[in-house]
Amino acid sequence: MGKEPAKRELKQERSARTRVDILEAAITLFAKRGFLATTMADLARAIHMTPGALYWHFPAKEDLLLAAIDELHQRYVIAFEPLFAHYRSLSAREQLLAFTRRTHEFLGEHRECGIFFGMLAAEAADSNERVAEAIREKLGLYSHILGGILRHGQKTGEFRQDFDPHVAAQGIFGGYMGALMYQNLFRATLDYDPMAAALDGLLANGALARKDG
């Protein structure tokens, strides 16, 4: 490889690393302050970068938000890859437990991700339709997968028949995100993991379980 191609490759790698650092800092800052109250200048100061350099990577705050949403989506998908590799061999109840457990583990391990999504969803709903639609698209995908598990459980007789699986899936996923936001408010006295684990058990063993007799 010649000197010029090597320099270009090094520059591209450096730019890619910088982009990841920007997204990481943006997710954390937006999760703490919300995106409406956070300016690009605030973000530039937080990551010790000039505003001009930041705008070179992301011409507008909306571009940064959309990139952050995609980044979190990729992280979430990667976290679920081991489950998707074999979940069809599981019963519907086992699939539900695995899905909800991995969801609450992911949100617990990456608190800023869940809070970022929650804050962004709340603010974008009435202020930025493009960002709101990007969030709806991602959350809709997760709910679609969960709804498929619930529908499968109804077909096998493992789950009750008296609920709409699509609506229930949205409520369940929203519940885990809401639980994280709630716990964040009471974080001095309330842990997320046991609260989310209680939701896991309630869903699989009580609220959705088929009642015999």
Coordinates of N, CA and C in Angstrom, one line a residue:
M1 N 0.8 -1.2 0.0 CA 0.0 0.0 0.0 C 0.9 1.2 0.0
G2 N 0.6 2.2 -0.9 CA 1.4 3.4 -1.0 C 1.1 4.3 0.2
K3 N 1.9 5.4 0.3 CA 1.7 6.4 1.4 C 0.4 7.1 1.3
E4 N -0.1 7.5 0.2 CA -1.3 8.2 0.1 C -2.6 7.4 0.5
P5 N -2.7 6.2 -0.1 CA -3.8 5.3 0.4 C -3.7 5.0 1.9
A6 N -2.5 4.8 2.4 CA -2.4 4.5 3.8 C -2.8 5.7 4.7
K7 N -2.5 6.9 4.2 CA -2.9 8.1 4.9 C -4.4 8.3 4.9
R8 N -5.0 8.0 3.7 CA -6.5 8.1 3.6 C -7.1 7.1 4.5
E9 N -6.6 5.9 4.6 CA -7.2 4.9 5.5 C -7.1 5.3 6.9
L10 N -5.9 5.8 7.3 CA -5.7 6.2 8.7 C -6.7 7.4 9.0
K11 N -6.8 8.3 8.1 CA -7.7 9.4 8.3 C -9.2 8.9 8.5
Q12 N -9.6 7.9 7.6 CA -10.9 7.4 7.7 C -11.2 6.7 9.0
E13 N -10.2 5.9 9.5 CA -10.3 5.2 10.8 C -10.4 6.2 11.9
R14 N -9.6 7.3 11.9 CA -9.7 8.3 12.9 C -11.0 9.0 12.9
S15 N -11.5 9.3 11.7 CA -12.8 10.0 11.6 C -13.9 9.1 12.1
A16 N -13.8 7.8 11.9 CA -14.8 6.8 12.4 C -14.8 6.7 13.9
R17 N -13.6 6.7 14.5 CA -13.5 6.7 15.9 C -14.1 8.0 16.5
T18 N -13.8 9.1 15.9 CA -14.3 10.4 16.4 C -15.8 10.4 16.4
R19 N -16.4 9.9 15.3 CA -17.8 9.8 15.1 C -18.4 9.0 16.3
V20 N -17.8 7.9 16.6 CA -18.3 7.0 17.7 C -18.2 7.7 19.0
D21 N -17.1 8.5 19.2 CA -17.0 9.2 20.5 C -18.1 10.3 20.6
I22 N -18.3 11.0 19.5 CA -19.4 12.0 19.4 C -20.7 11.4 19.8
L23 N -21.1 10.3 19.2 CA -22.4 9.6 19.4 C -22.5 9.2 20.9
E24 N -21.4 8.7 21.4 CA -21.4 8.2 22.8 C -21.7 9.4 23.7
A25 N -21.0 10.5 23.5 CA -21.1 11.7 24.3 C -22.5 12.2 24.2
A26 N -23.0 12.2 22.9 CA -24.4 12.8 22.7 C -25.5 12.0 23.4
I27 N -25.4 10.7 23.3 CA -26.4 9.8 23.9 C -26.4 10.1 25.4
T28 N -25.2 10.2 26.1 CA -25.1 10.5 27.5 C -25.7 11.8 27.8
L29 N -25.3 12.8 27.1 CA -25.7 14.2 27.4 C -27.2 14.4 27.1
F30 N -27.7 13.9 26.0 CA -29.1 14.0 25.7 C -30.0 13.2 26.7
A31 N -29.5 12.1 27.2 CA -30.2 11.3 28.2 C -30.3 12.1 29.5
K32 N -29.3 12.9 29.8 CA -29.3 13.7 31.1 C -30.1 15.0 31.0
R33 N -30.0 15.7 29.8 CA -30.6 17.0 29.7 C -31.8 17.1 28.7
G34 N -32.0 16.1 27.9 CA -33.0 16.1 26.8 C -32.4 16.8 25.6
F35 N -32.9 16.6 24.4 CA -32.3 17.2 23.2 C -32.7 18.6 23.0
L36 N -33.9 19.0 23.5 CA -34.4 20.4 23.3 C -33.5 21.4 24.1
A37 N -33.0 20.9 25.2 CA -32.2 21.8 26.1 C -30.7 21.8 25.8
T38 N -30.3 20.9 24.9 CA -28.9 20.7 24.6 C -28.6 21.2 23.3
T39 N -27.7 22.1 23.2 CA -27.2 22.7 21.9 C -26.0 22.0 21.4
M40 N -25.7 22.2 20.1 CA -24.5 21.6 19.6 C -23.3 22.2 20.2
A41 N -23.3 23.5 20.7 CA -22.2 24.1 21.4 C -22.0 23.4 22.7
D42 N -23.1 23.0 23.4 CA -23.0 22.3 24.7 C -22.3 21.0 24.4
L43 N -22.7 20.3 23.4 CA -22.1 19.0 23.1 C -20.6 19.1 22.7
A44 N -20.3 20.1 21.9 CA -18.9 20.4 21.5 C -18.0 20.6 22.8
R45 N -18.5 21.4 23.7 CA -17.8 21.6 24.9 C -17.6 20.3 25.7
A46 N -18.6 19.5 25.8 CA -18.6 18.2 26.6 C -17.6 17.3 26.0
I47 N -17.3 17.3 24.7 CA -16.4 16.3 24.1 C -15.1 17.0 23.7
H48 N -14.9 18.3 24.2 CA -13.7 19.0 24.0 C -13.3 19.2 22.5
M49 N -14.4 19.6 21.7 CA -14.2 19.7 20.3 C -14.8 21.1 19.9
T50 N -14.2 21.7 18.9 CA -14.7 22.9 18.4 C -16.1 22.7 17.7
P51 N -17.0 23.7 17.8 CA -18.3 23.5 17.1 C -18.1 23.2 15.6
G52 N -17.1 23.9 15.0 CA -16.9 23.7 13.6 C -16.5 22.2 13.3
A53 N -15.7 21.6 14.1 CA -15.3 20.2 13.9 C -16.6 19.3 14.1
L54 N -17.4 19.6 15.1 CA -18.6 18.8 15.3 C -19.5 18.9 14.1
Y55 N -19.7 20.1 13.6 CA -20.6 20.3 12.5 C -20.0 19.6 11.2
W56 N -18.7 19.4 11.2 CA -18.2 18.7 10.0 C -18.7 17.3 10.0
H57 N -18.8 16.7 11.2 CA -19.3 15.3 11.3 C -20.8 15.2 11.2
F58 N -21.5 16.2 11.8 CA -22.9 16.2 11.8 C -23.4 17.6 11.5
P59 N -23.9 17.9 10.3 CA -24.2 19.3 9.9 C -25.3 19.9 10.7
A60 N -26.2 19.1 11.4 CA -27.3 19.6 12.2 C -27.6 18.7 13.3
K61 N -28.2 19.2 14.4 CA -28.5 18.4 15.6 C -29.4 17.2 15.2
E62 N -30.3 17.4 14.3 CA -31.2 16.4 13.8 C -30.4 15.2 13.2
D63 N -29.4 15.5 12.5 CA -28.5 14.5 11.9 C -27.9 13.6 13.0
L64 N -27.4 14.3 14.0 CA -26.8 13.7 15.2 C -27.8 12.8 15.9
L65 N -29.0 13.3 16.1 CA -30.0 12.5 16.8 C -30.4 11.2 16.0
L66 N -30.5 11.3 14.7 CA -30.9 10.2 13.9 C -29.7 9.2 13.9
A67 N -28.5 9.6 13.8 CA -27.3 8.7 13.9 C -27.3 8.0 15.2
A68 N -27.6 8.7 16.3 CA -27.6 8.1 17.7 C -28.7 7.1 17.8
I69 N -29.8 7.3 17.2 CA -30.9 6.3 17.2 C -30.5 5.1 16.5
D70 N -29.8 5.2 15.3 CA -29.3 4.1 14.6 C -28.3 3.3 15.3
E71 N -27.4 4.1 16.0 CA -26.3 3.4 16.8 C -26.9 2.6 17.9
L72 N -27.9 3.1 18.6 CA -28.5 2.3 19.7 C -29.3 1.1 19.2
H73 N -29.9 1.3 18.0 CA -30.6 0.2 17.4 C -29.6 -1.0 17.1
Q74 N -28.4 -0.6 16.6 CA -27.4 -1.7 16.3 C -27.0 -2.4 17.5
R75 N -26.8 -1.6 18.6 CA -26.4 -2.2 19.9 C -27.4 -3.2 20.4
Y76 N -28.7 -2.8 20.3 CA -29.8 -3.6 20.7 C -29.9 -4.9 19.9
V77 N -29.7 -4.8 18.6 CA -29.8 -6.0 17.7 C -28.7 -6.9 18.1
I78 N -27.5 -6.4 18.2 CA -26.3 -7.2 18.6 C -26.5 -8.0 19.9
A79 N -27.1 -7.3 20.9 CA -27.4 -7.9 22.2 C -28.3 -9.1 22.0
F80 N -29.2 -9.1 21.0 CA -30.2 -10.1 20.9 C -29.8 -11.2 19.9
E81 N -28.6 -11.1 19.2 CA -28.2 -12.1 18.3 C -28.1 -13.5 18.9
P82 N -27.5 -13.7 20.1 CA -27.5 -15.0 20.6 C -28.9 -15.7 20.8
L83 N -29.8 -14.8 21.2 CA -31.2 -15.3 21.4 C -31.9 -15.7 20.1
F84 N -31.7 -14.9 19.1 CA -32.4 -15.1 17.8 C -31.8 -16.4 17.1
A85 N -30.6 -16.8 17.5 CA -30.0 -17.9 16.9 C -30.7 -19.2 17.2
H86 N -31.4 -19.3 18.4 CA -32.0 -20.6 18.7 C -33.4 -20.4 19.3
Y87 N -34.0 -19.2 19.3 CA -35.2 -19.0 20.1 C -36.4 -19.7 19.5
R88 N -36.4 -20.1 18.2 CA -37.5 -20.8 17.6 C -37.6 -22.2 18.1
S89 N -36.6 -22.7 18.8 CA -36.7 -24.1 19.4 C -37.3 -24.0 20.8
L90 N -37.6 -22.8 21.3 CA -38.1 -22.6 22.6 C -39.6 -22.6 22.5
S91 N -40.3 -22.9 23.6 CA -41.7 -22.7 23.7 C -42.0 -21.2 23.7
A92 N -43.3 -20.8 23.5 CA -43.6 -19.4 23.5 C -43.3 -18.7 24.8
R93 N -43.6 -19.4 25.9 CA -43.3 -18.9 27.2 C -41.9 -18.7 27.4
E94 N -41.0 -19.6 27.0 CA -39.6 -19.5 27.1 C -39.1 -18.4 26.2
Q95 N -39.7 -18.2 25.0 CA -39.3 -17.1 24.2 C -39.6 -15.8 24.8
L96 N -40.8 -15.7 25.5 CA -41.2 -14.4 26.1 C -40.2 -14.1 27.3
L97 N -39.9 -15.1 28.1 CA -39.0 -14.9 29.2 C -37.7 -14.5 28.7
A98 N -37.2 -15.1 27.7 CA -35.8 -14.8 27.1 C -35.8 -13.4 26.6
F99 N -36.9 -13.0 25.8 CA -37.0 -11.7 25.2 C -37.1 -10.6 26.3
T100 N -38.0 -10.7 27.2 CA -38.1 -9.7 28.3 C -36.9 -9.6 29.2
R101 N -36.3 -10.8 29.5 CA -35.1 -10.8 30.3 C -34.0 -10.1 29.6
R102 N -33.8 -10.4 28.3 CA -32.7 -9.7 27.6 C -33.0 -8.2 27.5
T103 N -34.2 -7.8 27.3 CA -34.6 -6.4 27.2 C -34.2 -5.7 28.5
H104 N -34.6 -6.3 29.6 CA -34.4 -5.5 30.9 C -32.9 -5.6 31.3
E105 N -32.2 -6.7 30.8 CA -30.8 -6.7 31.1 C -30.0 -5.6 30.3
F106 N -30.5 -5.5 29.0 CA -29.8 -4.5 28.1 C -30.1 -3.1 28.7
L107 N -31.3 -2.8 29.1 CA -31.6 -1.5 29.6 C -30.9 -1.2 30.9
G108 N -30.7 -2.3 31.7 CA -30.0 -2.2 33.0 C -28.5 -1.9 32.8
E109 N -28.0 -2.6 31.8 CA -26.5 -2.5 31.5 C -26.2 -1.2 30.8
H110 N -27.2 -0.7 30.0 CA -27.0 0.5 29.2 C -28.1 1.5 29.5
R111 N -28.1 1.9 30.8 CA -29.2 2.8 31.2 C -29.3 4.0 30.4
E112 N -28.2 4.6 29.9 CA -28.3 5.8 29.2 C -29.0 5.6 27.9
C113 N -29.0 4.4 27.3 CA -29.6 4.1 26.1 C -31.2 4.1 26.2
G114 N -31.6 3.5 27.3 CA -33.1 3.5 27.5 C -33.6 4.8 27.9
I115 N -32.9 5.6 28.7 CA -33.3 6.9 29.1 C -33.3 7.8 27.9
F116 N -32.2 7.7 27.1 CA -32.1 8.5 25.8 C -33.4 8.3 25.0
F117 N -33.7 7.0 24.7 CA -34.9 6.7 23.9 C -36.2 7.3 24.5
G118 N -36.3 7.1 25.9 CA -37.5 7.7 26.5 C -37.6 9.2 26.5
M119 N -36.5 9.8 26.7 CA -36.4 11.3 26.7 C -36.7 11.8 25.3
L120 N -36.1 11.2 24.3 CA -36.2 11.6 22.9 C -37.6 11.4 22.4
A121 N -38.2 10.2 22.8 CA -39.6 10.0 22.4 C -40.5 11.0 22.9
A122 N -40.4 11.3 24.2 CA -41.3 12.3 24.8 C -41.1 13.7 24.2
E123 N -39.9 14.1 23.9 CA -39.7 15.4 23.3 C -40.0 15.5 21.8
A124 N -39.6 14.5 21.1 CA -39.7 14.6 19.6 C -41.2 14.4 19.2
A125 N -42.0 13.8 20.0 CA -43.4 13.6 19.6 C -44.1 14.9 19.2
D126 N -43.8 16.0 19.8 CA -44.4 17.3 19.5 C -43.5 18.3 18.9
S127 N -42.2 17.9 18.6 CA -41.3 18.9 18.2 C -40.5 18.6 16.9
N128 N -40.4 17.3 16.6 CA -39.6 16.9 15.5 C -40.1 15.6 14.9
E129 N -40.9 15.7 13.9 CA -41.6 14.5 13.3 C -40.6 13.5 12.7
R130 N -39.5 14.0 12.1 CA -38.6 13.1 11.5 C -37.9 12.2 12.6
V131 N -37.5 12.9 13.7 CA -36.9 12.1 14.8 C -37.9 11.2 15.4
A132 N -39.1 11.7 15.6 CA -40.2 10.8 16.2 C -40.5 9.6 15.3
E133 N -40.5 9.8 14.0 CA -40.8 8.7 13.1 C -39.6 7.7 13.2
A134 N -38.4 8.1 13.3 CA -37.2 7.2 13.4 C -37.4 6.4 14.7
I135 N -37.8 7.0 15.8 CA -38.0 6.2 17.0 C -39.1 5.2 16.9
R136 N -40.2 5.7 16.3 CA -41.4 4.8 16.1 C -41.0 3.6 15.3
E137 N -40.2 3.8 14.3 CA -39.8 2.7 13.4 C -39.0 1.6 14.2
K138 N -38.1 2.1 15.0 CA -37.2 1.1 15.8 C -38.1 0.4 16.8
L139 N -38.8 1.2 17.6 CA -39.7 0.6 18.7 C -40.7 -0.3 18.1
G140 N -41.3 0.1 16.9 CA -42.2 -0.7 16.2 C -41.7 -2.1 15.8
L141 N -40.4 -2.1 15.4 CA -39.8 -3.4 15.1 C -39.6 -4.3 16.3
Y142 N -39.2 -3.7 17.4 CA -39.1 -4.5 18.6 C -40.5 -5.1 19.1
S143 N -41.5 -4.2 19.0 CA -42.8 -4.6 19.4 C -43.4 -5.7 18.4
H144 N -43.0 -5.6 17.1 CA -43.4 -6.6 16.2 C -42.9 -8.0 16.5
I145 N -41.6 -8.0 16.9 CA -41.0 -9.3 17.3 C -41.7 -9.8 18.5
L146 N -41.9 -9.0 19.5 CA -42.5 -9.4 20.7 C -44.0 -9.8 20.5
G147 N -44.7 -9.1 19.6 CA -46.0 -9.5 19.2 C -46.1 -10.8 18.6
G148 N -45.1 -11.2 17.8 CA -45.1 -12.5 17.2 C -44.9 -13.6 18.2
I149 N -44.2 -13.4 19.2 CA -44.0 -14.3 20.3 C -45.4 -14.5 21.0
L150 N -46.0 -13.4 21.3 CA -47.4 -13.5 22.0 C -48.4 -14.2 21.1
R151 N -48.4 -13.9 19.8 CA -49.3 -14.5 18.9 C -49.1 -16.0 18.8
H152 N -47.8 -16.4 18.8 CA -47.4 -17.8 18.8 C -47.9 -18.5 20.0
G153 N -47.8 -17.9 21.2 CA -48.2 -18.4 22.4 C -49.8 -18.6 22.5
Q154 N -50.5 -17.7 21.8 CA -51.9 -17.9 21.7 C -52.3 -19.1 20.8
K155 N -51.5 -19.3 19.8 CA -51.8 -20.4 18.9 C -51.5 -21.8 19.5
T156 N -50.4 -21.8 20.4 CA -50.1 -23.0 21.0 C -50.9 -23.3 22.3
G157 N -51.7 -22.3 22.7 CA -52.5 -22.4 23.9 C -51.7 -22.1 25.2
E158 N -50.5 -21.6 25.1 CA -49.7 -21.2 26.3 C -50.2 -19.9 26.9
F159 N -50.7 -19.0 26.0 CA -51.2 -17.7 26.5 C -52.7 -17.5 26.3
R160 N -53.2 -16.6 27.1 CA -54.7 -16.4 27.0 C -55.0 -15.8 25.6
Q161 N -56.3 -16.0 25.3 CA -56.8 -15.5 24.0 C -57.4 -14.1 24.0
D162 N -57.6 -13.6 25.2 CA -58.4 -12.4 25.4 C -57.6 -11.1 25.3
F163 N -56.5 -11.0 24.5 CA -55.8 -9.8 24.3 C -55.3 -9.7 22.9
D164 N -55.1 -8.5 22.5 CA -54.5 -8.3 21.1 C -53.0 -8.3 21.3
P165 N -52.3 -9.3 20.6 CA -50.8 -9.4 20.8 C -50.0 -8.2 20.4
H166 N -50.5 -7.5 19.4 CA -49.8 -6.3 18.9 C -49.9 -5.2 19.9
V167 N -51.1 -5.0 20.4 CA -51.3 -3.9 21.4 C -50.5 -4.3 22.7
A168 N -50.6 -5.5 23.1 CA -49.9 -6.0 24.3 C -48.4 -5.8 24.2
A169 N -47.9 -6.1 23.1 CA -46.4 -6.0 22.9 C -46.0 -4.6 23.0
Q170 N -46.7 -3.7 22.5 CA -46.3 -2.2 22.6 C -46.4 -1.8 24.1
G171 N -47.4 -2.3 24.8 CA -47.6 -1.9 26.2 C -46.5 -2.5 27.0
I172 N -46.1 -3.8 26.7 CA -45.0 -4.4 27.4 C -43.7 -3.7 27.2
F173 N -43.3 -3.4 26.0 CA -42.1 -2.8 25.7 C -42.0 -1.4 26.3
G174 N -43.1 -0.7 26.1 CA -43.2 0.6 26.7 C -43.1 0.6 28.3
G175 N -43.6 -0.5 28.8 CA -43.5 -0.7 30.3 C -42.1 -0.8 30.8
Y176 N -41.3 -1.5 30.1 CA -39.9 -1.7 30.5 C -39.1 -0.4 30.4
M177 N -39.4 0.4 29.3 CA -38.8 1.7 29.2 C -39.3 2.6 30.3
G178 N -40.6 2.6 30.5 CA -41.1 3.5 31.5 C -40.6 3.1 32.9
A179 N -40.4 1.8 33.1 CA -39.9 1.4 34.4 C -38.5 1.9 34.7
L180 N -37.7 2.0 33.6 CA -36.4 2.5 33.7 C -36.4 4.0 34.1
M181 N -37.3 4.7 33.4 CA -37.5 6.2 33.7 C -37.9 6.4 35.1
Y182 N -38.9 5.5 35.6 CA -39.4 5.6 36.9 C -38.3 5.3 37.9
Q183 N -37.5 4.3 37.7 CA -36.4 3.9 38.6 C -35.4 5.0 38.6
N184 N -35.1 5.6 37.5 CA -34.1 6.7 37.5 C -34.5 7.8 38.4
L185 N -35.8 8.1 38.5 CA -36.3 9.1 39.5 C -36.0 8.7 40.9
F186 N -36.2 7.4 41.2 CA -36.1 6.9 42.6 C -34.8 6.1 42.8
R187 N -33.7 6.4 42.0 CA -32.5 5.6 41.9 C -31.8 5.5 43.3
A188 N -32.0 6.4 44.2 CA -31.4 6.4 45.5 C -31.9 5.3 46.3
T189 N -33.2 4.8 46.1 CA -33.8 3.8 46.9 C -34.4 2.6 46.2
L190 N -34.3 2.7 44.8 CA -34.9 1.6 44.0 C -34.0 1.1 43.0
D191 N -33.8 -0.2 42.9 CA -33.0 -0.8 41.9 C -33.8 -1.3 40.7
Y192 N -33.2 -1.2 39.5 CA -34.0 -1.5 38.3 C -34.1 -3.0 38.2
D193 N -33.1 -3.8 38.4 CA -33.1 -5.2 38.1 C -34.2 -6.0 38.8
P194 N -34.3 -5.9 40.1 CA -35.4 -6.6 40.7 C -36.8 -6.2 40.3
M195 N -37.0 -4.9 40.0 CA -38.2 -4.4 39.5 C -38.6 -5.0 38.2
A196 N -37.6 -5.0 37.2 CA -37.8 -5.5 35.9 C -38.0 -7.0 36.0
A197 N -37.2 -7.7 36.8 CA -37.4 -9.2 37.0 C -38.8 -9.5 37.5
A198 N -39.4 -8.7 38.3 CA -40.7 -8.9 38.8 C -41.7 -8.8 37.6
L199 N -41.4 -7.9 36.7 CA -42.3 -7.7 35.5 C -42.2 -9.0 34.6
D200 N -40.9 -9.5 34.5 CA -40.7 -10.7 33.7 C -41.6 -11.8 34.2
G201 N -41.5 -12.1 35.5 CA -42.3 -13.2 36.0 C -43.8 -13.0 36.0
L202 N -44.2 -11.7 36.2 CA -45.6 -11.4 36.2 C -46.2 -11.7 34.8
L203 N -45.5 -11.3 33.8 CA -45.9 -11.5 32.4 C -46.0 -12.9 32.0
A204 N -45.0 -13.7 32.3 CA -44.9 -15.1 31.8 C -45.8 -16.0 32.7
N205 N -45.9 -15.7 33.9 CA -46.5 -16.6 34.9 C -47.9 -16.2 35.3
G206 N -48.3 -14.9 35.0 CA -49.5 -14.5 35.5 C -50.4 -13.7 34.5
A207 N -50.0 -12.5 34.1 CA -50.8 -11.7 33.3 C -51.2 -12.3 31.9
L208 N -50.3 -13.0 31.3 CA -50.5 -13.6 30.0 C -50.8 -15.1 30.0
A209 N -50.5 -15.7 31.1 CA -50.6 -17.2 31.2 C -52.0 -17.7 31.0
R210 N -52.2 -18.7 30.3 CA -53.5 -19.3 30.0 C -54.1 -19.8 31.4
K211 N -55.4 -19.5 31.6 CA -56.0 -20.0 32.8 C -56.8 -21.3 32.5
D212 N -56.5 -22.4 33.1 CA -57.2 -23.6 32.9 C -58.4 -23.7 33.7
G213 N -59.4 -24.5 33.2 CA -60.6 -24.7 34.0 C -61.6 -23.7 33.6

